[in-house]
XYZ file of C-alpha atoms in Angstrom:
626
model
C 64.768 122.530 39.458
C 62.042 120.254 40.848
C 61.652 118.417 37.555
C 65.374 117.873 37.240
C 65.648 116.422 40.715
C 62.612 114.214 40.188
C 63.954 112.858 36.921
C 67.337 112.145 38.550
C 65.968 109.373 40.748
C 66.292 106.369 38.468
C 64.222 103.892 40.479
C 60.632 104.733 41.401
C 59.714 101.276 42.672
C 61.514 98.334 44.276
C 60.990 96.360 41.073
C 62.924 99.017 39.119
C 65.503 99.165 41.901
C 66.200 95.445 41.696
C 66.916 95.767 37.975
C 69.907 98.040 38.684
C 73.414 96.702 39.023
C 75.106 97.012 42.384
C 77.556 99.523 40.941
C 74.666 101.918 40.229
C 73.325 101.923 43.792
C 75.825 104.398 45.219
C 74.802 106.940 42.582
C 71.188 106.178 43.334
C 71.795 106.925 47.015
C 73.279 110.329 46.165
C 70.327 111.184 43.900
C 67.810 109.998 46.471
C 69.461 112.106 49.177
C 69.272 115.214 46.997
C 65.610 114.574 46.201
C 64.769 114.011 49.864
C 66.458 117.297 50.799
C 64.472 119.087 48.149
C 61.057 117.511 48.735
C 61.024 117.805 52.530
C 62.193 121.410 52.179
C 58.994 122.103 50.249
C 56.644 120.524 52.813
C 58.448 120.312 56.133
C 58.629 117.086 58.069
C 60.917 114.584 59.760
C 64.251 115.046 58.178
C 67.457 113.807 59.806
C 66.475 110.170 60.328
C 65.487 109.778 56.674
C 68.847 111.094 55.451
C 70.561 108.589 57.694
C 68.843 105.476 56.318
C 69.021 106.067 52.572
C 71.630 103.343 51.968
C 69.834 100.981 54.340
C 66.492 101.573 52.586
C 68.035 100.875 49.176
C 69.750 97.710 50.457
C 66.561 96.366 52.076
C 64.418 96.794 48.969
C 67.259 95.487 46.795
C 67.780 92.267 48.773
C 64.243 91.488 49.970
C 61.265 90.827 47.740
C 59.055 93.636 48.999
C 56.106 93.960 49.364
C 55.748 90.170 49.645
C 58.534 90.229 52.229
C 57.287 92.342 55.142
C 59.340 95.418 55.973
C 58.201 97.150 59.174
C 59.545 100.608 60.015
C 59.506 101.688 63.641
C 58.008 105.106 64.446
C 58.133 106.145 60.785
C 60.553 109.088 61.012
C 62.940 106.994 58.906
C 60.426 106.131 56.206
C 60.626 109.070 53.751
C 63.216 107.363 51.481
C 61.008 104.255 51.656
C 58.042 106.326 50.433
C 60.043 107.761 47.518
C 61.253 104.285 46.441
C 57.808 102.691 46.665
C 55.946 104.603 43.990
C 55.139 107.810 45.883
C 57.882 110.074 44.560
C 55.455 112.236 42.581
C 53.293 112.796 45.664
C 56.065 113.810 48.056
C 55.054 117.439 47.539
C 51.782 116.609 49.307
C 53.518 115.176 52.397
C 51.677 116.076 55.619
C 49.212 118.226 53.663
C 45.443 117.746 53.687
C 44.532 114.763 51.463
C 48.246 114.174 50.815
C 50.791 111.608 51.957
C 50.867 110.802 55.630
C 53.819 111.673 57.858
C 54.264 108.003 58.749
C 53.783 104.615 57.057
C 50.126 103.775 56.592
C 48.666 100.512 55.306
C 45.905 102.235 53.350
C 48.465 104.375 51.508
C 50.682 101.669 49.998
C 51.026 97.904 49.914
C 54.675 98.479 50.862
C 53.566 99.998 54.205
C 52.993 96.748 56.037
C 52.181 98.290 59.411
C 50.832 101.727 60.371
C 52.967 103.533 62.918
C 53.383 106.792 64.750
C 54.443 105.810 68.238
C 57.749 104.086 68.746
C 58.869 100.578 69.658
C 56.090 98.647 67.918
C 58.035 97.210 64.984
C 59.492 94.044 66.540
C 56.125 92.916 67.941
C 54.402 93.583 64.620
C 57.093 91.859 62.539
C 57.031 88.909 64.947
C 53.275 88.598 64.408
C 53.851 88.570 60.662
C 56.592 85.955 60.988
C 54.321 83.691 63.004
C 51.535 84.192 60.438
C 53.923 83.214 57.617
C 54.898 80.030 59.472
C 51.258 79.100 60.108
C 50.398 79.702 56.441
C 53.404 77.718 55.156
C 54.743 80.814 53.389
C 58.396 81.554 52.763
C 58.024 85.308 53.059
C 60.442 87.184 55.294
C 59.730 89.628 58.119
C 62.110 92.520 58.835
C 61.804 95.150 61.575
C 63.866 98.347 61.463
C 64.116 99.978 64.885
C 66.184 102.939 66.141
C 68.424 102.928 69.161
C 66.071 105.350 70.918
C 63.027 103.153 70.328
C 64.930 100.156 71.607
C 64.835 101.700 75.106
C 61.122 100.898 75.435
C 60.058 97.820 77.365
C 57.750 96.695 74.550
C 60.723 96.193 72.256
C 62.402 93.906 74.766
C 59.181 91.989 75.390
C 59.082 91.214 71.664
C 62.772 90.290 71.547
C 62.212 87.839 74.391
C 59.112 86.308 72.802
C 60.647 85.937 69.363
C 63.496 83.857 70.740
C 61.053 81.748 72.706
C 59.070 80.806 69.589
C 62.190 80.686 67.390
C 60.647 82.973 64.783
C 62.364 83.334 61.426
C 62.764 87.091 61.344
C 65.370 89.833 61.119
C 65.618 92.863 63.382
C 67.824 95.719 62.193
C 68.972 98.124 64.878
C 69.528 101.507 63.260
C 71.973 102.990 65.732
C 72.152 106.642 64.649
C 73.218 108.089 67.968
C 76.132 105.679 68.531
C 74.595 105.135 71.976
C 75.314 101.418 71.914
C 78.608 101.044 70.091
C 81.399 103.100 68.577
C 83.100 99.959 67.222
C 82.526 100.491 63.519
C 85.203 100.038 60.890
C 86.931 97.561 58.643
C 87.329 94.829 61.253
C 83.705 94.873 62.423
C 82.441 94.976 58.820
C 84.667 91.997 57.989
C 83.500 90.062 61.047
C 79.866 90.769 60.137
C 80.369 89.243 56.689
C 82.066 86.149 58.138
C 79.585 85.602 60.990
C 76.570 86.024 58.696
C 77.919 83.805 55.915
C 76.343 80.486 54.972
C 79.729 78.778 55.404
C 79.989 79.873 59.021
C 76.324 79.023 59.631
C 76.746 75.546 58.160
C 79.884 74.915 60.238
C 78.051 76.086 63.333
C 75.087 73.777 62.739
C 77.388 70.836 61.926
C 79.370 71.374 65.092
C 76.159 71.558 67.065
C 75.089 68.105 65.822
C 78.451 66.567 66.676
C 78.917 68.236 70.032
C 75.317 67.673 71.155
C 76.172 63.967 71.542
C 78.696 64.835 74.255
C 77.203 65.902 77.616
C 77.654 69.633 78.102
C 80.024 70.041 75.129
C 77.693 72.106 72.959
C 76.849 74.439 75.820
C 80.571 75.038 76.457
C 81.168 75.685 72.748
C 78.193 78.039 72.546
C 79.381 80.029 75.557
C 82.912 80.192 74.146
C 81.540 81.529 70.857
C 79.412 84.105 72.658
C 82.267 85.391 74.751
C 84.638 85.519 71.796
C 82.078 87.592 69.845
C 81.401 89.699 72.903
C 85.024 90.795 73.113
C 84.819 92.164 69.567
C 81.188 93.253 69.167
C 78.598 94.558 71.662
C 75.994 91.899 71.075
C 76.226 89.779 74.230
C 72.876 91.064 75.538
C 71.074 90.087 72.332
C 72.855 86.745 72.195
C 71.694 86.045 75.763
C 68.146 86.828 74.669
C 68.463 84.130 72.007
C 69.276 86.201 68.938
C 72.078 85.650 66.458
C 73.767 89.053 66.663
C 75.763 90.441 63.718
C 77.484 93.822 63.658
C 77.985 96.607 64.132
C 78.453 97.511 60.469
C 78.630 100.818 58.652
C 75.115 101.688 57.555
C 76.376 103.895 54.738
C 78.557 101.182 53.154
C 76.197 99.786 50.518
C 78.292 96.784 49.389
C 78.700 95.621 52.995
C 74.998 96.163 53.739
C 73.933 94.190 50.689
C 76.361 91.336 51.292
C 75.381 91.065 54.962
C 71.628 91.202 54.276
C 71.934 88.569 51.577
C 73.787 86.318 53.973
C 71.222 86.819 56.746
C 68.108 86.639 54.578
C 67.768 82.860 54.653
C 69.161 82.171 58.102
C 66.691 80.420 60.379
C 65.611 81.726 63.767
C 65.823 85.230 65.218
C 68.508 87.316 63.502
C 69.735 90.701 64.773
C 71.774 93.084 62.626
C 73.341 96.167 64.236
C 73.807 99.005 61.728
C 75.422 102.316 62.648
C 74.274 105.371 60.639
C 74.696 109.108 60.932
C 71.511 111.082 61.429
C 71.327 113.816 58.775
C 73.948 112.100 56.587
C 74.867 114.222 53.567
C 73.496 117.517 54.927
C 76.147 119.224 57.063
C 73.794 121.299 59.303
C 71.778 118.163 60.164
C 74.906 116.147 60.866
C 76.130 118.852 63.221
C 72.753 119.284 64.955
C 70.731 116.031 64.685
C 68.255 117.139 67.348
C 67.556 120.514 65.760
C 67.166 118.904 62.343
C 65.112 115.927 63.494
C 62.287 117.678 61.683
C 62.101 120.959 59.761
C 59.304 123.325 58.878
C 58.566 124.255 55.307
C 61.377 126.388 53.842
C 59.908 129.698 52.735
C 61.211 131.274 49.493
C 63.626 134.191 49.723
C 61.800 137.462 50.076
C 58.657 135.919 51.555
C 56.833 138.087 54.064
C 57.730 137.167 57.655
C 55.030 135.329 59.560
C 53.086 137.358 62.066
C 54.446 136.872 65.579
C 52.007 135.210 67.959
C 52.074 134.527 71.652
C 54.479 132.154 73.332
C 54.046 128.451 72.774
C 52.138 126.650 75.483
C 55.140 124.383 75.999
C 57.311 127.469 76.613
C 54.850 128.689 79.250
C 55.088 125.310 80.941
C 58.892 125.291 80.782
C 59.078 128.725 82.424
C 56.565 127.746 85.085
C 58.521 124.578 85.894
C 61.694 126.555 86.501
C 59.865 129.129 88.608
C 58.176 126.534 90.764
C 61.361 124.504 91.129
C 63.084 127.625 92.435
C 60.521 127.828 95.219
C 60.053 124.142 96.039
C 63.112 121.874 96.349
C 60.857 118.796 96.289
C 59.961 119.320 92.605
C 61.432 116.986 89.999
C 60.733 116.944 86.258
C 60.242 113.667 84.378
C 59.963 113.158 80.631
C 59.931 110.102 78.356
C 62.454 111.445 75.821
C 60.588 114.688 75.088
C 63.013 117.192 76.564
C 62.900 119.592 73.624
C 59.285 119.021 72.613
C 57.964 119.628 76.127
C 60.487 122.441 76.711
C 62.425 121.071 79.656
C 65.705 122.341 78.241
C 66.132 125.252 80.655
C 64.973 123.121 83.597
C 67.492 120.395 82.759
C 70.296 122.959 82.619
C 69.335 124.775 85.861
C 68.318 121.707 87.881
C 70.234 118.737 86.444
C 69.912 116.665 89.628
C 66.140 117.070 89.532
C 65.665 116.297 85.839
C 64.935 112.732 84.712
C 64.705 111.692 81.065
C 63.712 108.038 81.187
C 64.002 107.535 77.386
C 61.043 106.146 75.417
C 59.499 104.417 78.407
C 56.190 106.072 79.193
C 55.000 103.349 81.556
C 58.212 103.600 83.570
C 57.920 107.414 83.668
C 54.544 107.190 85.385
C 55.505 104.507 87.915
C 58.841 106.235 88.608
C 56.837 109.339 89.557
C 54.606 107.200 91.768
C 57.607 105.804 93.620
C 59.045 109.272 94.156
C 55.699 110.570 95.406
C 55.535 107.776 97.983
C 58.575 109.249 99.689
C 57.817 112.948 99.690
C 59.095 114.101 96.281
C 56.757 116.103 94.057
C 57.023 114.818 90.466
C 55.834 116.741 87.435
C 55.503 114.383 84.464
C 55.741 116.261 81.141
C 54.207 114.017 78.524
C 52.257 114.188 75.244
C 48.594 113.267 75.393
C 48.945 110.278 73.069
C 52.083 109.067 74.883
C 50.250 109.061 78.225
C 47.839 106.530 76.640
C 50.756 104.090 76.707
C 51.065 104.494 80.467
C 47.365 104.354 81.247
C 47.459 101.270 83.432
C 50.263 102.810 85.458
C 48.303 106.039 85.747
C 45.412 104.153 87.323
C 47.123 101.282 89.189
C 50.277 102.994 90.391
C 49.230 106.640 90.853
C 45.473 107.088 91.173
C 44.538 103.996 93.197
C 47.118 105.093 95.755
C 46.085 108.766 95.546
C 49.668 109.828 94.977
C 50.739 113.424 94.574
C 51.769 113.581 90.897
C 51.116 116.365 88.408
C 50.791 115.470 84.717
C 51.514 118.295 82.295
C 49.862 116.948 79.165
C 51.120 118.565 75.984
C 49.770 118.128 72.439
C 46.190 117.823 73.635
C 43.597 117.996 70.864
C 44.395 118.059 67.163
C 48.083 118.432 66.312
C 48.101 119.006 62.556
C 50.344 117.322 60.040
C 51.369 114.329 62.185
C 47.784 113.082 61.972
C 45.654 110.800 64.139
C 48.494 108.820 65.727
C 49.619 111.985 67.534
C 46.280 113.729 68.118
C 45.352 114.045 71.798
C 41.719 113.280 71.131
C 40.862 111.171 74.161
C 42.611 112.452 77.273
C 39.587 114.189 78.815
C 37.592 110.983 78.370
C 40.216 108.645 79.782
C 41.154 110.977 82.654
C 37.648 111.973 83.714
C 36.649 108.421 84.594
C 39.539 107.963 87.079
C 38.384 108.474 90.687
C 40.181 111.271 92.550
C 41.728 112.774 89.423
C 41.840 116.563 89.049
C 41.419 117.457 85.351
C 41.938 120.998 84.054
C 41.658 122.700 80.668
C 43.344 126.139 80.444
C 41.997 128.546 77.839
C 45.138 130.653 77.295
C 48.741 131.109 78.430
C 47.859 132.851 81.702
C 45.303 130.227 82.608
C 47.878 127.499 81.871
C 50.283 128.978 84.384
C 47.588 129.378 87.032
C 46.216 125.878 86.556
C 49.678 124.310 86.627
C 50.149 125.897 90.058
C 46.695 124.740 91.124
C 47.475 121.164 90.105
C 50.858 121.288 91.735
C 49.405 122.355 95.089
C 46.601 119.799 94.888
C 47.109 116.791 97.156
C 46.626 113.891 94.762
C 46.843 113.097 91.048
C 46.261 116.099 88.820
C 46.376 116.764 85.078
C 46.595 119.957 83.035
C 46.076 119.417 79.318
C 47.114 122.029 76.780
C 47.542 122.115 72.988
C 50.454 122.285 70.628
C 51.387 125.685 69.304
C 50.994 129.249 70.510
C 48.295 130.956 72.514
C 46.455 134.235 71.858
C 49.212 136.265 73.534
C 47.309 136.855 76.783
C 49.360 138.767 79.389
C 50.776 136.291 81.915
C 50.751 136.908 85.653
C 54.350 136.191 86.708
C 53.366 135.056 90.174
C 52.571 131.461 91.106
C 48.975 132.131 92.023
C 46.474 129.218 91.969
C 42.731 129.371 91.331
C 39.944 127.866 93.389
C 39.534 124.208 92.518
C 36.337 123.356 90.658
C 35.376 126.936 89.885
C 34.895 128.300 86.386
C 34.538 131.937 85.472
C 32.103 133.911 83.304
C 33.892 135.671 80.475
C 30.808 137.227 78.877
C 27.311 137.804 80.231
C 24.637 137.624 77.542
C 21.350 139.495 77.822
C 19.076 137.447 75.624
C 18.919 134.421 77.911
C 18.965 132.027 74.973
C 22.448 130.549 74.645
C 25.211 129.816 77.160
C 28.488 128.501 75.834
C 30.561 126.403 78.198
C 34.135 126.350 76.879
C 36.592 123.730 78.058
C 40.002 124.874 76.870
C 41.383 127.019 74.086
C 38.153 127.222 72.051
C 37.211 130.012 74.443
C 38.468 132.539 71.875
C 36.140 131.179 69.200
C 33.266 131.001 71.723
C 33.650 134.677 72.555
C 33.674 135.546 68.858
C 30.537 133.552 68.141
C 28.805 134.899 71.266
C 28.633 138.360 69.678
C 26.133 137.155 67.097
C 23.825 135.397 69.541
C 24.425 137.694 72.511
C 25.369 134.542 74.343
C 26.836 134.022 77.764
C 30.301 132.446 77.758
C 31.858 130.526 80.622
C 35.499 129.447 80.849
C 34.882 126.219 82.701
C 38.538 125.506 83.554
C 37.748 122.221 85.336
C 36.444 119.043 83.767
C 36.755 117.264 87.116
C 35.496 118.394 89.516
C 32.911 120.113 87.347
C 31.630 123.496 88.478
C 28.122 122.189 89.097
C 26.918 125.445 90.638
C 27.864 127.352 87.494
C 26.234 124.752 85.237
C 23.064 124.886 87.343
C 23.001 128.686 87.197
C 23.431 128.738 83.425
C 20.801 126.031 82.923
C 18.323 128.050 85.012
C 18.824 131.214 82.973
C 19.347 129.967 79.386
C 17.371 127.952 76.878
C 20.343 126.157 75.292
C 23.640 125.061 76.777
C 26.528 124.525 74.299
C 29.660 122.701 75.387
C 32.894 123.040 73.396
C 36.035 120.905 73.786
C 38.905 119.709 71.574
C 38.352 116.133 72.682
C 36.138 113.233 71.658
C 32.507 114.109 72.414
C 31.892 110.641 73.853
C 32.922 110.586 77.483
C 34.383 114.093 77.364
C 33.708 117.342 79.202
C 30.346 117.878 77.522
C 29.291 114.434 78.659
C 30.109 115.450 82.216
C 27.688 118.388 81.892
C 24.976 116.114 80.443
C 25.456 113.552 83.206
C 25.133 116.227 85.888
C 21.930 117.625 84.391
C 20.520 114.102 84.104
C 21.241 113.473 87.798
C 19.336 116.699 88.557
C 16.458 115.449 86.392
C 16.665 118.528 84.135
C 15.315 118.334 80.591
C 17.781 120.908 79.317
C 18.491 121.301 75.580
C 22.216 120.551 75.045
C 24.575 120.865 72.096
C 27.892 119.069 72.485
C 30.633 120.245 70.101
C 33.925 118.343 69.985
C 35.852 115.857 67.914
C 33.813 113.470 65.770
C 33.656 109.691 66.086
C 36.326 109.062 63.455
C 40.054 109.695 63.151
C 40.688 113.145 61.739
C 43.313 112.921 59.024
C 46.430 115.069 58.851
C 46.100 118.644 57.672
C 46.921 122.071 58.992
C 45.377 122.624 62.427
C 42.988 125.259 61.137
C 41.771 122.880 58.426
C 41.245 120.116 60.945
C 39.273 122.374 63.281
C 37.109 123.527 60.390
C 36.423 119.919 59.405
C 35.325 119.183 62.963
C 33.179 122.298 63.195
C 35.333 123.737 65.969
C 36.332 126.962 64.236
C 34.194 130.062 64.759
C 32.183 129.463 61.568
C 31.435 125.865 62.510
C 30.417 126.749 66.038
C 28.168 129.530 64.812
C 26.562 127.262 62.218
C 25.874 124.482 64.721
C 24.298 126.855 67.248
C 22.104 128.456 64.564
C 20.888 125.043 63.399
C 20.051 123.929 66.939
C 18.202 127.179 67.712
C 16.201 126.769 64.521
C 15.339 123.201 65.538
C 14.246 124.336 69.006
C 12.022 127.033 67.418
C 10.246 124.480 65.215
C 6.899 123.487 66.744
C 6.706 119.871 67.779
C 4.432 117.749 65.532
C 0.987 117.100 66.920
C 0.359 113.634 68.274
């Protein structure tokens, strides 16, 4: 079956695609859709958005001379058809696997991937930079950004739209409106208008009129306004026109002849051009069309008769979601804020039970943080549910708007540490480092589901900015105390008392399970540190006094992380204590299954055991004589 589907796709590269007649492209779209359904079913991955842009992807590569013309995909969820049509069809079975294709566009993977992405709303800025570079180099190459309606909610996208019109860049932005959140006005009339308004005849008439009317005081401005308002009555582009863009659309994103004709018309127009395309997420796959959120991404489809996977504990995000509802029931001041991660951060139940206290600010991380700060100023208690890498985008707001003012905001930081197949753009590798340096910040690292619940309560009751960081996936199925009991701030707990007095392992987070496993070999002491800031200095001092080697473990960059906090404390105490810091290496860990990534970083049980054994052997080696 796989071979038949693979052979069915008649164009493996844009060069081959451009050799086809337009009449063949509809059949190509059907074949490509079938192959995408099959290939993503084998590997898992982002699903619905790719199905929705198949016709648009074909039209773009058909009309533009890629890779010389720069095609920039926003986020990358839409880019699977692009990967198939740019020479990577045979490798789609390796998607999101170790040493395989990346989940998102990546410059090192293909010359057709002009900009590496993972986070949203970057495409217009990047394409604008490329358009300016082309102008400076005297090149005629084109720059095209494809951005979704969700990504267009971010301030960065509007900053780029404003700048592009200011510098009059020759570029095209395509709004892929797959939620119909901007316009429902799609049909024969709007398609017809798009062809007329994007045509060279209309453009020439417009420029000729401008030259004539510009000689009459105020006449061109009146004509321009009249044109804008006339278009605004028929199409929803007034906002973009006011920003200085020539708006065309909306058009049906699954109508290939209209797409191709419109793109050809717009390709050589000067100045900022904006094309509004309406698509259906999950197009061609009925379950995805009916449930675009549920089918945004899918896991690998297991063959019939495969053994069911062993049930684990609840997901950490589920533990957070339950805690949020429980705490909201007790405290009417609590509000939940998310930057478009309602499902991922598990705020679904909270949104249903407390709709007036739930705020989804769309893809606007900076606004989410400052919104929370404003609420905290007036006695509301915000809980910001946000992914670790997304909080990076609101870092200035975290410092300037929350921490400097010592405001009472709790950050529930999901996807901390390595996240698996989405790769380095989504790995929460740096949050302990970037949080620990902020004065007044409470920073906590739960080791299991029960600890997560307790530390969330601790952070919530803390007067000031607090952060609890926890990983993607499920915990070890530790029994959860259903109460809302906090723990003492800045106090870790011993989980195992060793007798040999050689090794003490200080675990910051979920590597506690591996630490306890490794401790059996070395008869080591194991501490669940819980707090990165404030550090339990009394516990560190006690362990340093009674053990030859201290080992810190964290799923965060070693530089500036929790282990560094231990080393800094010992240095202040003028202790010459042997230390072994285990954490993420000083390079970006490529996508793979989480277990493979941890093994590569030496953070699985075998890697931790090996590192400790090597350090003990080094300590036992006599120092060379002077």
